[in-house]
Amino acid sequence: MHRRLAIFAYSRSFHFPTTRVTGTLLYTSAARPLNQKSFALALCRLLSYTPPHHRRPPDPDDPSNLMREDGVSVCSRMWIENFREPDKTVTNLTSYLRRFELWVLAYQKVCADEIGTYVPRSAIQRSALEDLLVLRNAVLDGRFKWGARLDFFIKSPKDKTDYASLSKRKIKAILTTTQPAAFQDKIVQEVLFLILEPVYESRFSQKSFAFRPGRTAHTVLRVIRRSFAGYLWYLKGDLSTVLDGMKDSFVIGALMRDVRDKKIVDLVKSALTTPVIKTAVEPPKKKTKRKHQKKRVLAEDEPKPDPYWLDTFFGFAPEEAEKQPSWGHCGILSPLLANICLDELDRWVEGKIKDYYSPSKSDVIWNNPEGEAEQGNTSWPEFVPTSGPDKTRKMDYVRYGGHILIGVRGPRADAATLRKQLVEFVDQKYMLKLDNDSLPIEHITKGIMFLDHVLCRRVVYPTLRYTATGGKIISEKGVGTLLSVTASLKQCIKQFRKLQFLKGDRDPDPQPCFRMFHATQAHTNAQMNKFLSTMVEWYRYADNRKKIVNFCSYILRGSLAKLYAAKYKLRSRAKVYKIGARNLSRPLKEKKGSSPEYHNLLRMGLVESIDGLQYTRMSLVPETDYSPFPNNWRPDHEKALLEFISLDDPQRLEDQRSLISEQGLISPQDYISMLVWNYKRNALPLDHQLSIASTVSNTEKEQTLLSGTEDQASTEEQMEHGTTRLMAAQM
């Protein structure tokens, strides 16, 4: 009886489909106990019963359920949508702000900047994903605050600080001193950047080149070489003070011209208006004798710092590229917001360019009324042949950050009128007072400095060859002007003097680079080769590339020679060159009789190989890159996007098919389909014939062969017919 009660209690824990089945398992309808055999059968049925499986709905708080797609594919879809309709006002960006895939992608990018290595999505810890989800929900609910110092939704993997156990003094120091941007702030900035960048990249002018993907200072130099050959007067303006900051209302107004999403606009507005805590600037103290400092031990996963290389790399940037905007808590959003604000200036100047264009039929270039003609000789765009007295009036414009350059082909009075209008526009729109000194009008013969390059003009007399009527080749001496883009030696000396590589201007003297005193010869030479490679790439499009790079190599080689002379006590540079060779590739530390030869030690792996300095001779410097630059140039990613959008249009595909059918052409896909179909229809099943031949008798073999011959003849006829149709289709 106790056993039956236990089984009955066990059976109550299950959910059976009907109550009638539950009652008949242990007792009969007359409440009589079952016999032993029936009871055992009922027990087996009871234990073998499995309740129906109910599928649980996905947990909205589980991060793994929210990552349905890759973040890169989500970003690609955003780029395609915005480039398909670039003029459409965007109102539904909050849906992308909810996509957890973008938050994971932003977390990966910020982690790569923090720890120096890329973290795959499969390697992110679940606790980090949960914290990231909490941060996303806080942003959507309005609970996120910019510039938090002690209360974080998610912390950096490098941050091991226990903020709950900090003393009052440390808490006060954190709350009152300048601190780097919090890890969670960088993630929110990255998410906003991923959402807003495709929206505005499809709308920005093609005349702006700074802070944009696929566009560099080299792009500006190539555009100038391609399109500024015929301009006489130049306006060069500096609006970099705009990059220091603007009124919040103006930035939000510029943002809302194309984006009408309240959540996104409120996030950007709070980032601009939230005050940034900075340490008060104290007057400099008197220099005191430096005390002994304990050497800091690097962690195992911490990369070894290389401050010298970073200093030289970023210290050689041109003046136009030195200033990076930083507005409030916007972080990486600041350059994008600066371009959004300055885009109005680009559109205004583009309108002036269109209105000013006045072609002249007697001019050899730009004489097309539509203004779309190629400039001069497309294979030699920097050459402009001479023309008559009535020349085409035209202007062009480029902007790199806050620096603008306008070229005018026409009288100087037109350039002065344009300058007056530009001053009024900047004063009205950006509240920036400009004068004639800040917007000088310079003639091309005096040389225009832009991006550490000088734009000048030379008169050349090339030999022009052309084919006359009758096929006769005529050679004539022509005359014209040539636009020269030359690297500024003065600016190069200025940058080297700033990095303490030399002193003096007219007769520069290399100075020893004592910052590399404790480094080995191999490491020092490797660092200088990195710097020289940067110089070679930076002056890639300069007409005097060989000369300027050879000068850089001379300065660096002399600086290292003086360093090695002081380090190894060799008295002079001549002694260093005698032992270490011209490129300083031989070891200077070893002395005769005290150790084996250097090449024996190198062969045994006991010393590191020493790379000599590059470009020690002018013949080793590569030539200037004069590769042709298209007139309406676009970056590779924009060209791929536009091509994909055009091919994705069904109307374009239908037009192409109708054009193929009208001209009697055949597409490669149809040609392959025709070949496959003819093969399937006309090919003989050889394996089937062999199996039949092995099983039938001799008489049947003859009949089979006869029938096979007939089939083969018919097959050949079909193949000839198919070949005839294919040839007709090709014709």
XYZ file of N, CA, C and O in Angstrom, residues 579-720:
568
model
N 84.694 53.270 -40.407
C 84.481 51.956 -39.781
C 83.123 51.382 -40.177
O 83.015 50.197 -40.511
N 82.090 52.194 -40.129
C 80.730 51.693 -40.338
C 80.220 51.796 -41.747
O 79.050 51.478 -41.980
N 81.037 52.256 -42.696
C 80.664 52.398 -44.097
C 79.728 53.594 -44.285
O 79.290 54.236 -43.320
N 79.407 53.861 -45.538
C 78.610 55.041 -45.850
C 77.198 54.945 -45.290
O 76.623 55.935 -44.831
N 76.625 53.738 -45.307
C 75.253 53.556 -44.810
C 75.199 53.067 -43.372
O 74.142 52.656 -42.898
N 76.334 53.062 -42.658
C 76.406 52.696 -41.235
C 75.879 51.278 -40.979
O 75.247 51.009 -39.958
N 76.168 50.368 -41.893
C 75.701 48.988 -41.739
C 76.711 48.082 -41.045
O 76.353 46.978 -40.625
N 77.959 48.521 -40.918
C 78.972 47.707 -40.230
C 78.960 48.033 -38.737
O 78.708 49.166 -38.342
N 79.262 47.033 -37.912
C 79.227 47.285 -36.457
C 80.354 48.203 -36.027
O 81.489 48.101 -36.490
N 80.031 49.111 -35.126
C 81.000 50.061 -34.595
C 81.498 49.687 -33.210
O 82.491 50.229 -32.738
N 80.832 48.758 -32.546
C 81.153 48.424 -31.159
C 82.348 47.499 -31.066
O 83.125 47.581 -30.112
N 82.502 46.559 -32.014
C 83.551 45.548 -31.931
C 84.898 46.159 -32.297
O 84.998 47.039 -33.143
N 85.945 45.676 -31.676
C 87.310 46.105 -31.953
C 88.153 44.899 -32.335
O 87.869 43.777 -31.931
N 89.194 45.125 -33.093
C 90.030 44.031 -33.552
C 90.776 43.389 -32.394
O 91.329 44.067 -31.538
N 90.805 42.024 -32.362
C 91.535 41.290 -31.348
C 90.761 41.007 -30.095
O 91.189 40.181 -29.278
N 89.616 41.672 -29.860
C 88.864 41.461 -28.628
C 87.695 40.503 -28.808
O 87.169 40.005 -27.817
N 87.235 40.260 -30.033
C 86.102 39.371 -30.257
C 86.185 38.836 -31.676
O 86.914 39.369 -32.514
N 85.460 37.747 -31.990
C 85.480 37.212 -33.360
C 84.910 38.210 -34.342
O 84.397 39.271 -33.989
N 85.013 37.861 -35.618
C 84.491 38.723 -36.664
C 82.973 38.814 -36.561
O 82.299 37.899 -36.101
N 82.441 39.930 -37.056
C 80.997 40.173 -36.939
C 80.190 39.164 -37.738
O 79.146 38.681 -37.270
N 80.673 38.802 -38.936
C 79.881 37.883 -39.747
C 79.841 36.492 -39.149
O 78.890 35.736 -39.333
N 80.889 36.102 -38.383
C 80.838 34.805 -37.696
C 79.814 34.826 -36.568
O 79.063 33.857 -36.362
N 79.785 35.937 -35.812
C 78.783 36.055 -34.755
C 77.372 36.104 -35.339
O 76.424 35.554 -34.768
N 77.230 36.782 -36.478
C 75.920 36.845 -37.115
C 75.485 35.471 -37.608
O 74.308 35.098 -37.501
N 76.435 34.682 -38.134
C 76.110 33.349 -38.613
C 75.701 32.434 -37.475
O 74.813 31.586 -37.618
N 76.297 32.615 -36.302
C 75.953 31.791 -35.138
C 74.726 32.302 -34.398
O 74.270 31.676 -33.450
N 74.177 33.445 -34.811
C 72.988 33.983 -34.165
C 73.261 34.676 -32.856
O 72.348 34.827 -32.034
N 74.493 35.127 -32.629
C 74.853 35.773 -31.364
C 74.695 37.285 -31.410
O 74.742 37.941 -30.371
N 74.531 37.857 -32.584
C 74.299 39.294 -32.708
C 73.146 39.496 -33.687
O 72.812 38.603 -34.471
N 72.546 40.661 -33.616
C 71.453 40.982 -34.532
C 71.999 41.687 -35.759
O 72.972 42.436 -35.688
N 71.356 41.434 -36.881
C 71.809 42.019 -38.137
C 71.528 43.519 -38.145
O 70.517 43.987 -37.632
N 72.440 44.258 -38.734
C 72.338 45.714 -38.790
C 71.971 46.100 -40.217
O 72.718 45.813 -41.163
N 70.808 46.744 -40.354
C 70.385 47.236 -41.662
C 70.966 48.616 -41.885
O 70.877 49.497 -41.024
N 71.566 48.795 -43.041
C 72.120 50.093 -43.365
C 71.035 51.105 -43.675
O 69.888 50.757 -43.986
N 71.389 52.377 -43.583
C 70.431 53.430 -43.888
C 70.068 53.393 -45.374
O 70.927 53.161 -46.234
N 68.811 53.647 -45.658
C 68.327 53.645 -47.037
C 68.550 55.009 -47.690
O 68.741 56.020 -47.010
N 68.535 54.997 -49.015
C 68.548 56.216 -49.829
C 69.763 57.092 -49.531
O 69.663 58.320 -49.426
N 70.914 56.443 -49.366
C 72.134 57.222 -49.130
C 72.645 57.870 -50.414
O 73.511 58.750 -50.355
N 72.139 57.451 -51.567
C 72.502 58.061 -52.838
C 71.223 58.482 -53.554
O 70.184 57.828 -53.417
N 71.312 59.529 -54.346
C 70.130 60.047 -55.018
C 69.583 59.052 -56.034
O 68.375 59.018 -56.301
N 70.432 58.211 -56.600
C 69.967 57.232 -57.574
C 69.081 56.165 -56.941
O 68.325 55.495 -57.650
N 69.161 55.984 -55.615
C 68.351 54.979 -54.934
C 66.947 55.486 -54.603
O 66.080 54.687 -54.240
N 66.730 56.781 -54.696
C 65.421 57.348 -54.378
C 64.482 57.099 -55.559
O 64.860 57.331 -56.716
N 63.257 56.613 -55.317
C 62.335 56.362 -56.438
C 61.905 57.655 -57.116
O 61.969 58.748 -56.552
N 61.435 57.491 -58.359
C 61.010 58.637 -59.157
C 59.671 59.189 -58.649
O 58.941 58.540 -57.902
N 59.358 60.402 -59.074
C 58.077 61.024 -58.741
C 56.936 60.275 -59.412
O 57.049 59.837 -60.566
N 55.858 60.124 -58.685
C 54.690 59.416 -59.201
C 53.835 60.384 -60.015
O 53.194 61.280 -59.475
N 53.840 60.188 -61.340
C 53.040 61.015 -62.232
C 51.874 60.220 -62.817
O 51.428 60.504 -63.929
N 51.378 59.238 -62.085
C 50.273 58.426 -62.600
C 49.049 59.310 -62.842
O 48.755 60.210 -62.050
N 48.322 59.094 -63.939
C 47.172 59.963 -64.261
C 46.086 59.872 -63.206
O 45.832 58.816 -62.629
N 45.465 61.009 -62.988
C 44.406 61.125 -61.990
C 43.109 61.493 -62.706
O 43.063 62.493 -63.424
N 42.041 60.720 -62.546
C 40.803 61.030 -63.287
C 40.186 62.342 -62.845
O 40.408 62.817 -61.724
N 39.392 62.907 -63.734
C 38.797 64.218 -63.478
C 37.767 64.150 -62.355
O 37.824 64.916 -61.393
N 36.820 63.231 -62.464
C 35.791 63.068 -61.430
C 36.161 61.881 -60.550
O 35.505 60.841 -60.570
N 37.223 62.056 -59.785
C 37.743 60.948 -58.972
C 36.858 60.699 -57.763
O 36.315 61.632 -57.162
N 36.717 59.417 -57.416
C 36.033 58.993 -56.200
C 36.846 57.885 -55.543
O 37.526 57.128 -56.234
N 36.776 57.760 -54.214
C 37.476 56.649 -53.560
C 36.937 55.295 -54.017
O 35.837 55.185 -54.567
N 37.721 54.266 -53.770
C 37.360 52.931 -54.236
C 36.069 52.436 -53.597
O 35.254 51.784 -54.253
N 35.867 52.734 -52.308
C 34.664 52.220 -51.654
C 33.401 52.907 -52.200
O 32.354 52.261 -52.315
N 33.511 54.186 -52.566
C 32.345 54.860 -53.138
C 32.044 54.344 -54.545
O 30.877 54.178 -54.919
N 33.089 54.090 -55.346
C 32.868 53.538 -56.676
C 32.229 52.158 -56.603
O 31.334 51.829 -57.394
N 32.678 51.337 -55.641
C 32.074 50.007 -55.488
C 30.614 50.111 -55.061
O 29.753 49.358 -55.542
N 30.309 51.049 -54.173
C 28.923 51.226 -53.734
C 28.021 51.671 -54.888
O 26.929 51.120 -55.088
N 28.467 52.659 -55.644
C 27.646 53.145 -56.753
C 27.465 52.084 -57.832
O 26.381 51.956 -58.422
N 28.506 51.291 -58.081
C 28.372 50.230 -59.077
C 27.415 49.150 -58.601
O 26.603 48.627 -59.376
N 27.491 48.812 -57.321
C 26.573 47.806 -56.779
C 25.125 48.286 -56.856
O 24.221 47.522 -57.207
N 24.910 49.567 -56.537
C 23.542 50.104 -56.579
C 23.007 50.100 -58.008
O 21.836 49.779 -58.252
N 23.863 50.456 -58.960
C 23.403 50.464 -60.354
C 23.104 49.062 -60.861
O 22.141 48.844 -61.603
N 23.931 48.080 -60.462
C 23.680 46.704 -60.891
C 22.496 46.085 -60.159
O 21.881 45.149 -60.674
N 22.204 46.587 -58.972
C 21.081 46.050 -58.205
C 19.740 46.572 -58.718
O 18.690 46.039 -58.345
N 19.771 47.577 -59.561
C 18.535 48.142 -60.096
C 17.954 47.200 -61.160
O 18.625 46.907 -62.167
N 16.732 46.679 -60.994
C 16.180 45.748 -62.001
C 15.957 46.403 -63.352
O 16.035 45.748 -64.385
N 15.679 47.702 -63.372
C 15.459 48.388 -64.634
C 16.736 48.408 -65.473
O 16.701 48.216 -66.687
N 17.884 48.598 -64.805
C 19.164 48.589 -65.527
C 19.439 47.214 -66.114
O 19.897 47.080 -67.250
N 19.152 46.159 -65.358
C 19.361 44.809 -65.863
C 18.464 44.520 -67.061
O 18.889 43.906 -68.046
N 17.227 44.980 -66.987
C 16.312 44.760 -68.108
C 16.758 45.542 -69.351
O 16.669 45.035 -70.483
N 17.278 46.754 -69.156
C 17.781 47.529 -70.288
C 18.981 46.846 -70.942
O 19.106 46.835 -72.180
N 19.852 46.272 -70.116
C 21.001 45.578 -70.679
C 20.574 44.350 -71.476
O 21.116 44.066 -72.546
N 19.608 43.609 -70.983
C 19.142 42.420 -71.702
C 18.474 42.801 -73.024
O 18.686 42.142 -74.049
N 17.678 43.856 -73.004
C 17.044 44.283 -74.254
C 18.077 44.783 -75.252
O 17.959 44.537 -76.463
N 19.128 45.448 -74.762
C 20.187 45.916 -75.652
C 20.937 44.741 -76.273
O 21.295 44.765 -77.461
N 21.168 43.691 -75.478
C 21.856 42.503 -75.997
C 21.015 41.828 -77.077
O 21.518 41.410 -78.123
N 19.729 41.725 -76.832
C 18.858 41.077 -77.814
C 18.724 41.916 -79.085
O 18.641 41.387 -80.192
N 18.716 43.254 -78.952
C 18.606 44.107 -80.133
C 19.847 44.025 -81.011
O 19.761 43.996 -82.236
N 21.018 43.961 -80.417
C 22.258 43.921 -81.176
C 22.669 42.507 -81.581
O 23.721 42.327 -82.207
N 21.881 41.502 -81.205
C 22.202 40.130 -81.583
C 23.392 39.556 -80.851
O 24.096 38.692 -81.388
N 23.643 40.027 -79.653
C 24.762 39.531 -78.862
C 24.300 38.421 -77.942
O 23.107 38.117 -77.849
N 25.236 37.811 -77.283
C 24.938 36.739 -76.332
C 25.766 36.974 -75.084
O 26.963 37.281 -75.162
N 25.158 36.861 -73.935
C 25.859 37.078 -72.670
C 26.670 35.836 -72.298
O 26.365 34.724 -72.753
N 27.701 35.974 -71.494
C 28.489 34.797 -71.088
C 27.649 33.756 -70.359
O 27.875 32.549 -70.522
N 26.673 34.187 -69.565
C 25.849 33.214 -68.849
C 25.027 32.372 -69.832
O 24.946 31.139 -69.690
N 24.441 33.024 -70.846
C 23.673 32.269 -71.835
C 24.562 31.346 -72.655
O 24.157 30.240 -73.033
N 25.786 31.774 -72.923
C 26.706 30.935 -73.696
C 27.057 29.661 -72.919
O 27.052 28.558 -73.477
N 27.342 29.790 -71.635
C 27.659 28.610 -70.822
C 26.434 27.709 -70.704
O 26.536 26.473 -70.766
N 25.257 28.302 -70.544
C 24.039 27.497 -70.452
C 23.801 26.714 -71.737
O 23.399 25.542 -71.709
N 24.087 27.325 -72.877
C 23.907 26.638 -74.157
C 24.873 25.464 -74.282
O 24.504 24.371 -74.736
N 26.124 25.663 -73.859
C 27.091 24.569 -73.923
C 26.675 23.403 -73.034
O 26.741 22.231 -73.430
N 26.238 23.701 -71.818
C 25.831 22.639 -70.897
C 24.605 21.901 -71.433
O 24.511 20.661 -71.366
N 23.663 22.635 -71.967
C 22.448 21.986 -72.482
C 22.760 21.099 -73.677
O 22.259 19.971 -73.779
N 23.618 21.556 -74.587
C 23.983 20.732 -75.737
C 24.733 19.478 -75.309
O 24.566 18.403 -75.890
N 25.563 19.600 -74.283
C 26.291 18.427 -73.813
C 25.327 17.408 -73.200
O 25.419 16.207 -73.462
N 24.392 17.892 -72.381
C 23.446 16.966 -71.753
C 22.535 16.298 -72.786
O 22.150 15.137 -72.640
N 22.209 17.006 -73.832
C 21.278 16.467 -74.811
C 21.952 15.533 -75.810
O 21.360 14.560 -76.276
N 23.208 15.774 -76.161
C 23.855 15.051 -77.248
C 24.879 14.035 -76.783
O 25.304 13.188 -77.575
N 25.355 14.084 -75.545
C 26.405 13.164 -75.101
C 25.848 11.764 -74.965
O 24.709 11.538 -74.552
N 26.659 10.712 -75.298
C 26.254 9.314 -75.206
C 26.611 8.761 -73.850
O 27.732 8.975 -73.363
N 25.709 8.011 -73.234
C 26.051 7.360 -71.951
C 26.989 6.177 -72.189
O 26.547 5.044 -72.433
N 28.283 6.406 -72.140
C 29.262 5.371 -72.467
C 29.235 4.228 -71.464
O 29.359 3.044 -71.823
N 29.086 4.528 -70.186
C 29.058 3.466 -69.176
C 27.881 2.534 -69.393
O 27.982 1.312 -69.188
N 26.747 3.102 -69.800
C 25.574 2.259 -70.055
C 25.821 1.313 -71.228
O 25.424 0.139 -71.208
N 26.513 1.773 -72.283
C 26.823 0.908 -73.417
C 27.749 -0.230 -73.013
O 27.572 -1.380 -73.427
N 28.739 0.036 -72.186
C 29.663 -1.013 -71.771
C 28.971 -2.069 -70.921
O 29.252 -3.269 -71.030
N 28.047 -1.650 -70.057
C 27.337 -2.633 -69.235
C 26.446 -3.533 -70.088
O 26.327 -4.744 -69.841
N 25.847 -2.976 -71.109
C 25.013 -3.792 -72.008
C 25.877 -4.756 -72.810
O 25.544 -5.934 -72.988
N 27.041 -4.306 -73.262
C 27.912 -5.160 -74.072
C 28.455 -6.347 -73.299
O 28.769 -7.392 -73.867
N 28.588 -6.249 -71.967
C 29.123 -7.347 -71.179
C 28.085 -8.395 -70.826
O 28.431 -9.487 -70.368
N 26.813 -8.122 -71.020
C 25.775 -9.063 -70.594
C 25.026 -9.712 -71.749
O 24.467 -10.794 -71.592
N 24.973 -9.092 -72.892
C 24.202 -9.648 -74.008
C 25.049 -10.644 -74.777
O 26.286 -10.703 -74.637
N 24.429 -11.403 -75.621
C 25.105 -12.400 -76.455
C 25.731 -11.731 -77.662
O 25.609 -10.523 -77.852
N 26.415 -12.576 -78.497
C 27.088 -12.016 -79.667
C 26.085 -11.428 -80.650
O 26.318 -10.380 -81.257
N 24.946 -12.094 -80.808
C 23.941 -11.579 -81.738
C 23.379 -10.250 -81.248
O 23.199 -9.294 -82.013
N 23.136 -10.228 -79.949
C 22.612 -8.980 -79.386
C 23.653 -7.865 -79.438
O 23.313 -6.685 -79.540
N 24.948 -8.284 -79.353
C 25.996 -7.263 -79.467
C 25.961 -6.576 -80.820
O 26.086 -5.352 -80.926
N 25.791 -7.420 -81.880
C 25.753 -6.833 -83.215
C 24.573 -5.875 -83.364
O 24.698 -4.789 -83.925
N 23.411 -6.327 -82.839
C 22.249 -5.445 -82.929
C 22.469 -4.141 -82.141
O 22.085 -3.055 -82.569
N 23.089 -4.320 -80.982
C 23.343 -3.125 -80.154
C 24.302 -2.160 -80.836
O 24.129 -0.935 -80.801
N 25.352 -2.761 -81.475
C 26.308 -1.905 -82.173
C 25.666 -1.184 -83.342
O 25.939 -0.012 -83.613
N 24.772 -1.969 -84.081
C 24.084 -1.342 -85.207
C 23.210 -0.181 -84.735
O 23.190 0.904 -85.315
N 22.435 -0.460 -83.684
C 21.590 0.617 -83.153
C 22.422 1.766 -82.621
O 22.057 2.930 -82.747
N 23.576 1.398 -82.018
C 24.460 2.457 -81.513
C 25.018 3.309 -82.622
O 25.195 4.512 -82.476
N 25.293 2.628 -83.777
C 25.795 3.404 -84.922
C 24.757 4.392 -85.422
O 25.049 5.546 -85.737
N 23.507 3.900 -85.476
C 22.438 4.797 -85.894
C 22.272 5.954 -84.914
O 22.095 7.116 -85.305
N 22.318 5.591 -83.587
C 22.207 6.666 -82.586
C 23.351 7.666 -82.699
O 23.175 8.870 -82.524
N 24.535 7.100 -82.999
C 25.691 7.987 -83.109
C 25.552 8.935 -84.292
O 25.887 10.115 -84.231
N 25.014 8.383 -85.394
C 24.808 9.240 -86.566
C 23.803 10.344 -86.272
O 23.999 11.510 -86.628
N 22.712 9.942 -85.594
C 21.728 10.964 -85.235
C 22.304 11.971 -84.256
O 21.992 13.162 -84.304
N 23.163 11.486 -83.346
C 23.792 12.389 -82.381
C 24.696 13.395 -83.075
O 24.725 14.574 -82.729
N 25.450 12.908 -84.064
C 26.321 13.821 -84.797
C 25.507 14.885 -85.525
O 25.889 16.062 -85.579
N 24.364 14.480 -86.079
C 23.506 15.463 -86.739
C 23.016 16.524 -85.749
O 22.989 17.721 -86.046
N 22.637 16.056 -84.531
C 22.165 17.012 -83.532
C 23.277 17.973 -83.106
O 23.038 19.168 -82.904
N 24.487 17.453 -82.949
C 25.598 18.308 -82.550
C 25.900 19.346 -83.629
O 26.185 20.506 -83.338
N 25.852 18.877 -84.937
C 26.063 19.845 -86.016
C 24.983 20.920 -86.009
O 25.243 22.106 -86.216
